[in-house]
Amino acid sequence: MNSKIINGILLTSVLACGCQQSSNKQHTNETTDSVDKSFDTVIDSKDVKLYTLTNGKLKAALTNYGARLVNLQVPDKAGNLTDVILGYDSAAAYKANASNFYGAIVGRYGNRIGDATFTLQGVKYELEKNDGKNSLHGGTHGVYNQVWDVANSSDTSITFTYISPDGEAGYPGEVKMQVTYTLSHTGGLVMDYQATTDKETVLNLTNHAYFNLSGAGSATILDHELQIDAEAITEVDDTLIPTGKSIQVGGTPFDFRQAFVIGDRIETEDVQLKIGKGYDHNFELSKASGFRKVASVYAPKTGIEMQVLTTEPGLQFYSGNFMRDTDPKGKSGLAYPFRSAFCLETQHYPDAPNHPAFASTVLKPEQTYSTKSEYRFTIR
């Protein structure tokens, strides 16, 4: 957590100001196309809208419901813009299917917390159970299921803010958080996260975009080539909660230190693969600090390569193992079948509040949570 902590006094005032001003500021990049009217609605007595960003290389659409990414269009090898993000055509559909987390900022704690409990300063906190006996991505009242405010926006950037009240979903402290999405000149989507709290708490925010670099709605991601800079994964039990041990990736289906086709080893007889029904594990990144490239994915069909850069120590690779052919249809009525998307979630380790040996996710009132990640696109 130390890599996330900077002087918090100035940012606290910035966050408070952004939250206060958000309801009055005019946003020039609200979308006006007729298809976007399905996002012009009210959820939990708050206005929801769709916003667009463009920088001449990439186009993105986002909604303040869950501060989520709705689509991300990048050029393929033929020069055609390809939407690589799974999602829905309306805010109502996102709300009805909130538990799959498409494109959302998840938290307060991204990933799982075992037995939906943790202890902080001698106090045991009971969280919402939404993954068997565990808590996943902040519980049913996680920030992915909240309407955020828009503090400011431009053609290439937008900042969402949310104040999570003390006790929301069982977590202590009032947390003022913000995430800024920016389309960069490097051909990437940058996500800057910052937050402050008035009481000691834990925090682990990440984006839960589902990608298919062959295009959203394509049948599989098993042909994609993946590389991850990780020497080890975090071992999990049969409920996908860390045991506290690491497993070296050498000689296992989890060795992506060199690029490997995702589908080539996914059915290997391996205990960890069996538990996750495929890949659903935290990769312990080799370089533990600094903003750096940690992974890349390549789709031969479109020639699109996505690089992942982050300041985080972990990367959750999920291969869409719980997706089903019977799931609700996505954008443009397309089906999202089994393993038709992958997630690469930059994060601190799952269940870190219950594992003192893991990098800490504790946030104190005198500190500021600050982390940065980027999805950067190229053609090859």
Coordinates of N, CA and C in Angstrom, one line a residue, residues 90 116 135 216 287 312 379:
S90 N -28.1 -0.3 -22.6 CA -28.8 0.6 -21.8 C -28.4 0.6 -20.3
A116 N -16.2 -13.0 4.1 CA -16.8 -11.6 4.1 C -16.5 -10.9 5.4
S135 N -17.1 -12.2 0.2 CA -17.5 -11.0 -0.4 C -16.7 -10.7 -1.7
A216 N -16.0 -7.1 -29.5 CA -17.0 -7.5 -28.6 C -18.1 -8.3 -29.3
K287 N 8.0 -7.0 -11.1 CA 8.4 -5.7 -10.6 C 7.3 -5.1 -9.7
E312 N 0.3 -1.1 -9.7 CA -0.2 -2.1 -8.7 C 0.8 -3.3 -8.7
I379 N -0.9 -2.0 -33.1 CA -1.2 -3.0 -34.1 C 0.1 -3.7 -34.5

